[in-house]
Coordinates of C-alpha atoms and ligand atoms in Angstrom, one line a residue:
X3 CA 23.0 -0.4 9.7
X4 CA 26.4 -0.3 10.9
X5 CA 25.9 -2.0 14.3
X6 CA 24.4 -5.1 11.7
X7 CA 27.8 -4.6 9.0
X8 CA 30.3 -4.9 12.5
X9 CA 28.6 -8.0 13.3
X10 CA 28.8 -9.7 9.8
X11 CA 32.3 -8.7 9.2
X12 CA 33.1 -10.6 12.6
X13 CA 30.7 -13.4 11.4
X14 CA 32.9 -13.4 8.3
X15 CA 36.0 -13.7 10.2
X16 CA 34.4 -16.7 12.4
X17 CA 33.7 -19.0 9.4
X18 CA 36.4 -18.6 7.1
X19 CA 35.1 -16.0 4.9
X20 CA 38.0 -13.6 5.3
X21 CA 41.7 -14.9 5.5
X22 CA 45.0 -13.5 6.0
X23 CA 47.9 -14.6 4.5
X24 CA 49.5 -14.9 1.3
X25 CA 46.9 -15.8 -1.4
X26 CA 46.4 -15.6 -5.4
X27 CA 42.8 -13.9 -6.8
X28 CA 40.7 -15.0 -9.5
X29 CA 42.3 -12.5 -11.9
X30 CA 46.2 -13.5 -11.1
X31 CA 47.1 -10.8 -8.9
X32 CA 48.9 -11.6 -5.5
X33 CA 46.8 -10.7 -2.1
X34 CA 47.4 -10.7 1.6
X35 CA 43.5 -10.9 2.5
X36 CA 41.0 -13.6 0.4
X37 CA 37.7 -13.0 0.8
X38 CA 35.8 -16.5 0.2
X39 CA 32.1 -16.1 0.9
X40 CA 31.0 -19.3 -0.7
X41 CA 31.2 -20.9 2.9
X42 CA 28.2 -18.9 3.5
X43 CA 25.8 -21.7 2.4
X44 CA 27.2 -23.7 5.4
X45 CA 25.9 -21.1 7.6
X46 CA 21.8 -20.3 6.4
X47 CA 21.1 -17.8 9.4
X48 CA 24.1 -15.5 8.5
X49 CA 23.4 -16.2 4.6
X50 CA 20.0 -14.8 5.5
X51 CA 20.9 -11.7 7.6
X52 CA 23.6 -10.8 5.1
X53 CA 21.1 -10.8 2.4
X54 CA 18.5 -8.9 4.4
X55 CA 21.1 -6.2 4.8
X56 CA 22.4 -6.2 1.1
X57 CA 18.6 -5.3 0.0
X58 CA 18.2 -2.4 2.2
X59 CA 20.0 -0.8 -0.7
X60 CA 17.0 -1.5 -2.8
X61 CA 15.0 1.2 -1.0
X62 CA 17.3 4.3 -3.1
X63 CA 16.9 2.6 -6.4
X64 CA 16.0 5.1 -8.7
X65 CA 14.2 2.5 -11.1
X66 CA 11.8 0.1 -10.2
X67 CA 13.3 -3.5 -9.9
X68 CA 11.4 -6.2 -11.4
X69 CA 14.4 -8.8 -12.0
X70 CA 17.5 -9.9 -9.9
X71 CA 20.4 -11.6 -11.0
X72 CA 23.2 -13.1 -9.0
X73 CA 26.2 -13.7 -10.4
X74 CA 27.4 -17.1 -10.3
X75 CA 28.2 -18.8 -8.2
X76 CA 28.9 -17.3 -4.9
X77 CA 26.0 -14.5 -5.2
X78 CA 23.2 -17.2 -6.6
X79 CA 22.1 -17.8 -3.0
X80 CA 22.2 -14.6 -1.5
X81 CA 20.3 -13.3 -4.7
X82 CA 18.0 -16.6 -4.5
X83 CA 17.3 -15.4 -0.7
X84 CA 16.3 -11.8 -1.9
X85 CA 14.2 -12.8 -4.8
X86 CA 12.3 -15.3 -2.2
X87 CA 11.8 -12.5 0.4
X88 CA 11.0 -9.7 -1.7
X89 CA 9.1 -11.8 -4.1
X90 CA 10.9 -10.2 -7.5
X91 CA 11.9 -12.9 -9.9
X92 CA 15.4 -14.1 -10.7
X93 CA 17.4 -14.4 -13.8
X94 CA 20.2 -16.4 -13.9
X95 CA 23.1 -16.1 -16.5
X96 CA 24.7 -19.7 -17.7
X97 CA 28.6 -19.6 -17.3
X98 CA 28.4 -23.1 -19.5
X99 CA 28.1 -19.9 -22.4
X100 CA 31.0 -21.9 -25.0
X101 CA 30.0 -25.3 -24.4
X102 CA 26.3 -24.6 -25.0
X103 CA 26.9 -22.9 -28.0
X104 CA 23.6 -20.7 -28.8
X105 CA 21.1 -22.0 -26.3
X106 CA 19.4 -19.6 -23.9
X107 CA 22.5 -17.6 -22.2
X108 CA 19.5 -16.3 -19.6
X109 CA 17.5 -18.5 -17.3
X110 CA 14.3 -16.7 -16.2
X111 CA 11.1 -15.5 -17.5
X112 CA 11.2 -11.2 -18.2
X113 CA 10.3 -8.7 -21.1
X114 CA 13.4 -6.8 -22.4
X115 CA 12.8 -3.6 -21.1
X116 CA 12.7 -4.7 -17.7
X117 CA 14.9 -3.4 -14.8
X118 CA 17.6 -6.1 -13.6
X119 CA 19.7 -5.4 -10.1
X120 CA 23.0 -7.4 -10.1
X121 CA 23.8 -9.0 -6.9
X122 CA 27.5 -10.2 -5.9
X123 CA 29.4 -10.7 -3.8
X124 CA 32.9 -9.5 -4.0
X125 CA 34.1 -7.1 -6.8
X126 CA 38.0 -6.5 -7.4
X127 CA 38.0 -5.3 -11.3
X128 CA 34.3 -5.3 -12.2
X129 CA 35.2 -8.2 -15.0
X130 CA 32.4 -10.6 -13.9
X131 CA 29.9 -8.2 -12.8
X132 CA 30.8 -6.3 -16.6
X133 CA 29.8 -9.3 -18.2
X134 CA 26.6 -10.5 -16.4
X135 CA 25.6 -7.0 -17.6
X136 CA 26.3 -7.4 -21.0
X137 CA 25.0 -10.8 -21.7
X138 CA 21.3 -9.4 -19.4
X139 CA 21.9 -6.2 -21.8
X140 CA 22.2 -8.3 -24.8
X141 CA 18.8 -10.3 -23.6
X142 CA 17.1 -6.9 -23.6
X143 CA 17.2 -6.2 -20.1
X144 CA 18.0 -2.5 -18.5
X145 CA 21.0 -3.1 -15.9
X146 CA 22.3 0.0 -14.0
X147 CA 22.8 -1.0 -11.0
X148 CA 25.1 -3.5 -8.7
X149 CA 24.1 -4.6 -4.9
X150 CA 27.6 -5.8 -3.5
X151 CA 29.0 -7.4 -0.5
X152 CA 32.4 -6.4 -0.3
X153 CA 34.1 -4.0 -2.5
X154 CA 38.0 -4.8 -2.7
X155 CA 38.6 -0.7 -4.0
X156 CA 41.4 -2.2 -6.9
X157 CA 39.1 -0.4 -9.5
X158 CA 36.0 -2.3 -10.1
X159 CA 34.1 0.6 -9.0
X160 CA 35.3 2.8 -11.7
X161 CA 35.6 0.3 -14.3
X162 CA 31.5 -0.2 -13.9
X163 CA 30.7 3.2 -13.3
X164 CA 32.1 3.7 -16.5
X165 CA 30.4 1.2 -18.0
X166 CA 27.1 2.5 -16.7
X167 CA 26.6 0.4 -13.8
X168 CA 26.5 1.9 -9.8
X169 CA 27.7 -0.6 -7.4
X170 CA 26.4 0.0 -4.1
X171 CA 28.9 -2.0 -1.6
X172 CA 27.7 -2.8 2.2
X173 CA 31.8 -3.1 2.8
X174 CA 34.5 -1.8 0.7
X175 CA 37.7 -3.9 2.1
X176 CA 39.2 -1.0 4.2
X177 CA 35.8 -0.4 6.4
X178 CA 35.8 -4.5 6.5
X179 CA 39.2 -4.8 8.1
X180 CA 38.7 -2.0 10.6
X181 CA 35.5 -3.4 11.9
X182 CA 38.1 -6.4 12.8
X183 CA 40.2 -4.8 14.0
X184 CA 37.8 -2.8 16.2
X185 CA 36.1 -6.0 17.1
X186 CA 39.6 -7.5 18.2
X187 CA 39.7 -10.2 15.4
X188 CA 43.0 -9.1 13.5
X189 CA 45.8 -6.6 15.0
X190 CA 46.6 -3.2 13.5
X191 CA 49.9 -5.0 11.7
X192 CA 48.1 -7.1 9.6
X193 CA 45.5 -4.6 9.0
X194 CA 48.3 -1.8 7.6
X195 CA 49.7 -5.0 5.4
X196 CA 46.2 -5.0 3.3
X197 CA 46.1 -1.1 3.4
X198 CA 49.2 -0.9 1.8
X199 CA 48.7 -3.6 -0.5
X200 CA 45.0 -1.9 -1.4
X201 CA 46.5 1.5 -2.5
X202 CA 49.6 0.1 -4.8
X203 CA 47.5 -2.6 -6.5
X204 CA 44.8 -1.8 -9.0
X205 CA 43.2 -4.7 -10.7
X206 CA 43.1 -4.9 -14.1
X207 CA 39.8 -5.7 -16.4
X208 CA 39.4 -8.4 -17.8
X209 CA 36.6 -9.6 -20.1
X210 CA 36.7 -13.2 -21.3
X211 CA 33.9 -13.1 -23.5
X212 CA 35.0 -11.2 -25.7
X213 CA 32.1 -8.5 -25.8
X214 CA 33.5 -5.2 -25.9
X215 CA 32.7 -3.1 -22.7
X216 CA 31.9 -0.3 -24.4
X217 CA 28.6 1.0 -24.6
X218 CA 27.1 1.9 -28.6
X219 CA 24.9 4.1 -27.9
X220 CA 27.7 6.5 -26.4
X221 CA 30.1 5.5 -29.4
X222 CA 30.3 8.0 -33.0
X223 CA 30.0 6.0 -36.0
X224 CA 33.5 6.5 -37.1
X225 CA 34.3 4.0 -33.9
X226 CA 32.2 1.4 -34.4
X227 CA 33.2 1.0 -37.6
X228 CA 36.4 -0.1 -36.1
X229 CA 34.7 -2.6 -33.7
X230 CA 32.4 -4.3 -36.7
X231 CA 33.5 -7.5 -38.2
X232 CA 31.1 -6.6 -41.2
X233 CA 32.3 -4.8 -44.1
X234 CA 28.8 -3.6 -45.2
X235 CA 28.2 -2.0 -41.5
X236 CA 31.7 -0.5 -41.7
X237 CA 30.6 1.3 -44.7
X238 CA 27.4 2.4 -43.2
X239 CA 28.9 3.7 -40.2
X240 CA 31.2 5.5 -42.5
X241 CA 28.7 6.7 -44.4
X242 CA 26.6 8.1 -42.0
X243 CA 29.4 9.8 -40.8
X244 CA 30.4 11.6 -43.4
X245 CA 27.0 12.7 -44.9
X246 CA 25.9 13.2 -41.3
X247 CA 22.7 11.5 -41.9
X248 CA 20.9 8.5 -40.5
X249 CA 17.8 8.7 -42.6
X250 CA 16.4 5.6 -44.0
X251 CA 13.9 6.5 -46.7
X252 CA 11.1 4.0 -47.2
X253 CA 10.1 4.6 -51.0
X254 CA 7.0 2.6 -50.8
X255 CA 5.6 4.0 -54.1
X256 CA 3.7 1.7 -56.7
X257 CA 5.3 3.3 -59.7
X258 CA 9.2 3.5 -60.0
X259 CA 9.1 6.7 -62.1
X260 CA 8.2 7.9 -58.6
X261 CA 10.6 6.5 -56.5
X262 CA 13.7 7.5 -58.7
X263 CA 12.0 11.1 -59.0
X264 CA 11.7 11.0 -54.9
X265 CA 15.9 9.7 -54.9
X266 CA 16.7 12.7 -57.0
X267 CA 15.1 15.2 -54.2
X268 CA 16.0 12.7 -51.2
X269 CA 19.4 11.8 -52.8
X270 CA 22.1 14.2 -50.8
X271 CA 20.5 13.5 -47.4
X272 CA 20.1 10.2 -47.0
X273 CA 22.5 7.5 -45.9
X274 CA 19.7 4.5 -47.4
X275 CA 17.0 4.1 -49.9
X276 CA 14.7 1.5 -49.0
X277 CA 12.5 -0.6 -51.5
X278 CA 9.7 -3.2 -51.7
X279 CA 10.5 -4.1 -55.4
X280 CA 7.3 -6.7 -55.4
X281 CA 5.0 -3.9 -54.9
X282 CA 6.2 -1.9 -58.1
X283 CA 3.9 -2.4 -61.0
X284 CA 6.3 -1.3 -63.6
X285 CA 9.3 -2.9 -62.3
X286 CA 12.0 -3.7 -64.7
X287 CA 16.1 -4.2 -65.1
X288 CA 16.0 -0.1 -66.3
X289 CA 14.9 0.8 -63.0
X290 CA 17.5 -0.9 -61.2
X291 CA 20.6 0.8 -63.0
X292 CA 19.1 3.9 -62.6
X293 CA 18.3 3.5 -59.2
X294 CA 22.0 2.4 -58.6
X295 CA 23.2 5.3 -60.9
X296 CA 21.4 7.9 -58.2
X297 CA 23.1 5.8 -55.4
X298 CA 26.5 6.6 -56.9
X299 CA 26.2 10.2 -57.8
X300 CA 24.4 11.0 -54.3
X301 CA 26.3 8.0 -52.4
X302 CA 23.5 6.3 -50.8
X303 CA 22.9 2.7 -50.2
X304 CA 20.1 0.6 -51.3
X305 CA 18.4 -1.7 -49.2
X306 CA 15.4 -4.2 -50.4
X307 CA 13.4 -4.8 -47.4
X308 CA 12.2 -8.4 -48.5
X309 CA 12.4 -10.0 -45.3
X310 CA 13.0 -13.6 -46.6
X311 CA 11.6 -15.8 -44.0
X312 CA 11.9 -19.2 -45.7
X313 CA 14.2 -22.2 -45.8
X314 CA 18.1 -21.6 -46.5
X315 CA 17.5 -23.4 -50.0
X316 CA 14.1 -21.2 -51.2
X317 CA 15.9 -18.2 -49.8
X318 CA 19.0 -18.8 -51.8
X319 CA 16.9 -19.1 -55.2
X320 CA 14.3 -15.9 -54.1
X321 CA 17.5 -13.9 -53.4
X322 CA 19.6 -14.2 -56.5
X323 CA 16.8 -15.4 -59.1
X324 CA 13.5 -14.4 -60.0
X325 CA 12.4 -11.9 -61.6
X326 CA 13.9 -9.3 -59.1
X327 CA 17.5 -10.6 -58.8
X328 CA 18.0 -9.0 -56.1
X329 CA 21.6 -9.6 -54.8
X330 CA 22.7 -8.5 -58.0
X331 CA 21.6 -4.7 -57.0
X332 CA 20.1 -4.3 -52.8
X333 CA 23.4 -3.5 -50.9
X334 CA 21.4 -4.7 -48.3
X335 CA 18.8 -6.7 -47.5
X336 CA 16.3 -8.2 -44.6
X337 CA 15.4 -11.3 -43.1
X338 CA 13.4 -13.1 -41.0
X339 CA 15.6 -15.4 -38.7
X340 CA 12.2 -17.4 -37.9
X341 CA 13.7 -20.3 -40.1
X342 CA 17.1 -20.5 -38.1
X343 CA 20.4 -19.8 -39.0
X344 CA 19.9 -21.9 -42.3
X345 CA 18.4 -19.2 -43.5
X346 CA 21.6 -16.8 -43.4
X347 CA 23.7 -19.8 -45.3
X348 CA 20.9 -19.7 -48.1
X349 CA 21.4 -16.0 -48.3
X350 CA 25.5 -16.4 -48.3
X351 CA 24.8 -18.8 -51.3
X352 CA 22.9 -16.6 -53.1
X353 CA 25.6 -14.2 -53.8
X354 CA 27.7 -16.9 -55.5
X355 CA 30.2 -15.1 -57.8
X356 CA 29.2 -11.7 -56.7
X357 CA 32.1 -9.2 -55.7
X358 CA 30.3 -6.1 -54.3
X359 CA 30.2 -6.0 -50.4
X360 CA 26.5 -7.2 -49.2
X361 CA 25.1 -6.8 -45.6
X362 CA 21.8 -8.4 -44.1
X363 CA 20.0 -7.0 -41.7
X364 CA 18.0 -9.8 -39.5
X365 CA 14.6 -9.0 -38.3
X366 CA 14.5 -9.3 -34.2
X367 CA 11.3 -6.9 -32.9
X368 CA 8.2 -5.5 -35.6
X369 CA 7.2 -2.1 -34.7
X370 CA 3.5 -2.7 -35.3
X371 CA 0.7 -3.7 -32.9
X372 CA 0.6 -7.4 -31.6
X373 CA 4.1 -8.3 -33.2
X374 CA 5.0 -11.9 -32.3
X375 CA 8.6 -10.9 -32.1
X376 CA 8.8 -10.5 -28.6
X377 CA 11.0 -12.0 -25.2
X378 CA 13.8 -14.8 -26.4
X379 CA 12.8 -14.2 -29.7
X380 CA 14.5 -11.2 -29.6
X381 CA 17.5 -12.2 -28.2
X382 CA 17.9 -15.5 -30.4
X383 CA 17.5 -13.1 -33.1
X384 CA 20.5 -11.2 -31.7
X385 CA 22.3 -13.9 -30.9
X386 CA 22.5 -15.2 -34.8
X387 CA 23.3 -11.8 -35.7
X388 CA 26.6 -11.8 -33.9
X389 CA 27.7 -15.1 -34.5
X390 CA 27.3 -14.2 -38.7
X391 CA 30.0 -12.4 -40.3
X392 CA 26.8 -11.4 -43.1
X393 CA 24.8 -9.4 -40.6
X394 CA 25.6 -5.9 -40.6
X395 CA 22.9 -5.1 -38.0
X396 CA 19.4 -5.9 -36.2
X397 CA 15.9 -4.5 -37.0
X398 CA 14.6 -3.7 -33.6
X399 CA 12.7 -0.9 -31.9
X400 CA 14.7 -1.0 -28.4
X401 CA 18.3 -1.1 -27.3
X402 CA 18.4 -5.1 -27.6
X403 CA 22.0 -5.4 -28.2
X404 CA 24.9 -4.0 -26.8
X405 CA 27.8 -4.7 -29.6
X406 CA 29.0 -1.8 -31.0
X407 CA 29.7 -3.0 -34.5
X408 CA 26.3 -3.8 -35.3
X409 CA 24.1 -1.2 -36.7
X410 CA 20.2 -0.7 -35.3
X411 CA 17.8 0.4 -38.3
X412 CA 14.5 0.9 -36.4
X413 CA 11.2 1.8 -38.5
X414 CA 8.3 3.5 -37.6
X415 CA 9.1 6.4 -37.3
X416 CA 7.2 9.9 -37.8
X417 CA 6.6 13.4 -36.0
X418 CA 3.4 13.3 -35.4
X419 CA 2.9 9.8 -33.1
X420 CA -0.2 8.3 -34.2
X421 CA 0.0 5.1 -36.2
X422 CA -1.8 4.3 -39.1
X423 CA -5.2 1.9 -39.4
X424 CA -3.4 -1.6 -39.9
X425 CA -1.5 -1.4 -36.8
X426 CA 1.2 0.9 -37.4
X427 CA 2.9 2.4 -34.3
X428 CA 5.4 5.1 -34.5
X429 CA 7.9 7.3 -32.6
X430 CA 9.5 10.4 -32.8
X431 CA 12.8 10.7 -34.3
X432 CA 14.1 11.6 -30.7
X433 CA 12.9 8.7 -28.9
X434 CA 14.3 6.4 -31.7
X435 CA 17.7 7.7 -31.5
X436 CA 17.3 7.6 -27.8
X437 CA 15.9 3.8 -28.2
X438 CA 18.9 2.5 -29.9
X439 CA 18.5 3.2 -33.5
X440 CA 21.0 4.2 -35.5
X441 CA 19.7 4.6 -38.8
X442 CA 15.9 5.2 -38.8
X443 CA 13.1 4.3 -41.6
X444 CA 10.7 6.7 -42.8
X445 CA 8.1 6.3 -45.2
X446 CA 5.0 7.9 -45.3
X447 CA 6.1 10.7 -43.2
X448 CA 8.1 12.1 -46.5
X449 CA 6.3 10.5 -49.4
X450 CA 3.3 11.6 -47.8
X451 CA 4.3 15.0 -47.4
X452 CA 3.5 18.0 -49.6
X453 CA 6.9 19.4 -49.5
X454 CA 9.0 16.6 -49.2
X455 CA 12.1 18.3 -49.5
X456 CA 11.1 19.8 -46.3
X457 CA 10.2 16.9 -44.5
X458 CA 13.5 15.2 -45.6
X459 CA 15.5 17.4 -44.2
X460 CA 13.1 18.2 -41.3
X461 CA 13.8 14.6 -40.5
X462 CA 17.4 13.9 -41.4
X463 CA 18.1 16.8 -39.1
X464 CA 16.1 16.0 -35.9
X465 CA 17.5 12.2 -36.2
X466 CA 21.3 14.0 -36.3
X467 CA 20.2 16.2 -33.5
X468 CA 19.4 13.1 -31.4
X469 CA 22.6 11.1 -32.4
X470 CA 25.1 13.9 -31.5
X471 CA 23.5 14.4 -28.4
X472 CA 23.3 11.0 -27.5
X473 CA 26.9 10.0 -28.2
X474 CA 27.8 13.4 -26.1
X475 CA 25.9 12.5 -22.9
X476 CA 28.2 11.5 -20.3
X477 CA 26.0 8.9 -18.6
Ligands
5BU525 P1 6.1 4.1 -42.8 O1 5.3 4.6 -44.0 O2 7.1 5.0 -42.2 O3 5.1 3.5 -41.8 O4 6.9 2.9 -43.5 C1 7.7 2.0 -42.7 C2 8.5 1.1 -43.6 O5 9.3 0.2 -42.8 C3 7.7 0.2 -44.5 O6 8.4 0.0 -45.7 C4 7.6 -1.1 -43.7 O7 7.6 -2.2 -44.6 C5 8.9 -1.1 -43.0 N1 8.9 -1.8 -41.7 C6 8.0 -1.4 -40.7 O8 7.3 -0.4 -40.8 N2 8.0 -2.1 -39.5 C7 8.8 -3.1 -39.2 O9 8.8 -3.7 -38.1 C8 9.7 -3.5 -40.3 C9 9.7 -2.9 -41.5 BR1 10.8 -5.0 -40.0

C-alpha cells in the first residue's frame, strides 16, 4: 500500500490538491498547507485509484457494511465510486437541512439497524464527519466507523473517537508531506513550516447543528436532564435518578380495585404507572384521585397509554373531555404521530387552563410482530419529537435517536423471551437497556406473576443493573 499512497500524494501535488502558502480553513483557523481535493473530479483515473485504495480499509471492519455515506461534497464521488464497485448502497445526507425544514434529512433506501461507513475526505476537527453521524444515527442507522483521505492530526481523531467513531486515515498530514518531500515535490523548509504549525494548532469542534455530540446511552439521567428542553422529561430523568428505577408498570387490569391494590405493592419501585383507562370496567373520577394520591405518597408518575392517533381537533376533545378526562390526571400520555404534527397542536390545546407539567411521548416503532412502524417512519417520528417542546420522549424498541434529552420508554419487555399469541415479542431487561431504553414497560410479566412483589423488584433491579453498566462502559 505505500508504494500506491507515495504516488497519490505526488498525484495530489500535480493537480492542485495540496498547496503551500498562506491559507484560511473551513473552521477559521490560519494554515500554511490547504488540502482541496474537490479538483479530483477533473481527474476520473486518479478519483478512481484513490478510492480503490481508501476501501482497502474495508477488509478490517469489524461489522458488516451494508451502507456508505460520503460526506458532502468533496467525499460524494469518491464514496459514489466505492458504492458502484463494491456494490453496497449509498446514503446521502442533505446539507439543504434548515431550508428544507422536516423533509427527509437522508437520501437512500436502509433499515435502521443497518451498518453505515462514513467516507471523507479531509478531517481537521471531526465537526462535519460528527454531524453526518448524528443525523445517520438519528435515521436509525449504526455508524462507528470513518474511511478518510487525509487526516490533518488538529484533533478530529480524538474528538470522533470520543464520540464513538474510528477514523481510519490513508494519510495523516505529516506522512503526506514527507512522501513530497521524498518524492522531490516540496523542500524540507516548507515541510518543517507545516510540522510546526501541526503541533501548536489544535482545531477546535464545532457543531452547527446544534445536536449535542454526546452520546445518551453513555449519559446518567441527572445529565440529561440538563440537556432536555422538556420539563416533564427533566422530571423523569430526575426521578429515575433518585428512586434508582426505570420500571414502567403496565397495569393492564380490568378492575381498578386491582390496579390501585397492585400501586400500593408496586408503589416505591417504580418510576411510572401505566394505564389503559378504556379497558376498566368500573372506571370512575374516585379512581383517579386515588390513583394520583398513591403517585404522591410513593412519587411515581402516571402515564395513559392512549395513543391518540386522530386529527389535531378530535385529539384535543378525546384528551381533555370525555368521560376519561384525561389531561386532567395522566402526567403523560401517548400518541400516534401518523396524523402529522397537527396532532401534537391538538394535544397542546387540550390542556387549556391546566398548570401541572404534562409530557407526550410519540409513538415511532411497535414492538409486536408485522408493526408498520418501520424505515422513515421512524425517523419522521423522531424528527417531530425534537422539533416539539411537548414531547418528553420516543416509544421505540432500538436506539433511534441520539438526543440526550429525550427519554426512550420501550415495551415489551419480560425474562422469559417468548411473546404472547397476538403477536407479542419481548426482550430481556438487558437487551432493552442495551437497545436504548431508558424506562422500560412491563405488564404481564408482574401482574401475571404469583409473587409480584418479587417480580417487581426482580425487574426494577435487572433494568438498574443494565443502566449503570451501560452509562459506565467506556466505549
Ligand atoms: P405486556 O403485558 O408486558 O406485554 O404489556 C405491554 C404494555 O405495553 C401494554 O400495555 C401495551 O399496550 C403496551 N405497548 C406494547 O406492548 N407495545 C407497543 O409497541 C406499545 C405499547 Br406503543
Amino acid at each position: 500500500m505505500e508504494k500506491e499512497l507515495k504516488e497519490l500524494a505526488s498525484d495530489f501535488f500535480d493537480i492542485g490538491a495540496i498547496k503551500f502558502g498562506e491559507f484560511i480553513t473551513k473552521v477559521g483557523l490560519k494554515t500554511p498547507v490547504y488540502i482541496d481535493l474537490r479538483v479530483l473530479i477533473a481527474h476520473p483515473k486518479i478519483l478512481q485509484k484513490l478510492s480503490k485504495v481508501l476501501w482497502l480499509f474495508s477488509k478490517d471492519s469489524t461489522s458488516k457494511i451494508t451502507q456508505i455515506c460520503g460526506v458532502p461534497y468533496t467525499a460524494l464521488p469518491i464514496a459514489s465510486i466505492i458504492s458502484v464497485e463494491s456494490n453496497i448502497p449509498m446514503v446521502i445526507r442533505r446539507k439543504e437541512e434548515k431550508a428544507y425544514g422536516t423533509k427527509k434529512l437522508i437520501e437512500g433506501q436502509f433499515e435502521p439497524g443497518e451498518h453505515c461507513v462514513i467516507i471523507e475526505d479531509i478531517i481537521t476537527s471531526g465537526s462535519s464527519v460528527l454531524e453526518t453521524v448524528n443525523d445517520l444515527k438519528n435515521e436509525g442507522l449504526k455508524v462507528t466507523e470513518a474511511f478518510v483521505v487525509v487526516d490533518r492530526e488538529q484533533g478530529g481523531l480524538k474528538h470522533l473517537h470520543d464520540n464513538g467513531i474510528e477514523v481510519k486515515s490513508l494519510f495523516t498530514l505529516t506522512k503526506l508531506i514527507n512522501f513530497l518531500v521524498e518524492s522531490d515535490k516540496i523542500n524540507k523548509e516548507v515541510a518543517k513550516q507545516v510540522s510546526f504549525y501541526l503541533k501548536s494548532t489544535p482545531a477546535p469542534l464545532k457543531i452547527s447543528n446544534q445536536e449535542p455530540s454526546v452520546d445518551r446511552l453513555k449519559l446518567n439521567f441527572a445529565t440529561r436532564a440538563g440537556l432536555s428542553r422538556n420539563a416533564m422529561a427533566k422530571k423523569l430523568f430526575f426521578l429515575m435518578e433518585r428512586k434508582k428505577t426505570t420500571l414502567c408498570l403496565a397495569a393492564d387490569l380490568t378492575n381498578f380495585e386491582h390496579i390501585l391494590e397492585l400501586a400500593e405493592i408496586a408503589g416505591p419501585h417504580i418510576a411510572v404507572l401505566k394505564t389503559h383507562v378504556d379497558m376498566i370496567e368500573n372506571f370512575s373520577s374516585e379512581f383517579v384521585t386515588r390513583l394520583q394520591d398513591l403517585a404522591k405518597k410513593f412519587d411515581f408518575l402516571i402515564m395513559e397509554d392512549r395513543k391518540f392517533g386522530d386529527i389535531g381537533h378530535t385529539v384535543s376533545l378525546q384528551y381533555r373531555k370525555g368521560i376519561f378526562e384525561i389531561a386532567e390526571w395522566a402526567d403523560i400520555v401517548t400518541a400516534h404521530p401518523v396524523a402529522g404534527k397537527g396532532i401534537i397542536e391538538g394535544l397542546k390545546r387540550g390542556l387549556k387552563g391546566i398548570t401541572e407539567i404534562r409530557g407526550v411521548f410519540l409513538v415511532a416503532e411497535m414492538s409486536s410482530e408485522g408493526a408498520l412502524t418501520t424505515g422513515s417512519y421512524i425517523s419522521e417520528t423522531i424528527s417531530m419529537a425534537k422539533d416539539s417542546s411537548m414531547v418528553a420522549g420516543v416509544v421505540c424498541q432500538s436506539n433511534a435517536f441520539s438526543d440526550p434529552g429525550l427519554i426512550q420508554l420501550t415495551p415489551g419487555v419480560k425474562l422469559s423471551k417468548t411473546g404472547d399469541d397476538l403477536g407479542q415479542k419481548y426482550n430481556t431487561p438487558e437487551q432493552v437497556v442495551n437497545s436504548g431504553a431508558d424506562l422500560a414497560v412491563v405488564g404481564r410479566g408482574i401482574t401475571e406473576a404469583k409473587d409480584k412483589l418479587s417480580a417487581i423488584l426482580q425487574y426494577k433491579e435487572q433494568l438498574w443493573e443494565a443502566y449503570k453498566t451501560r452509562i459506565s462502559k467506556t466505549n
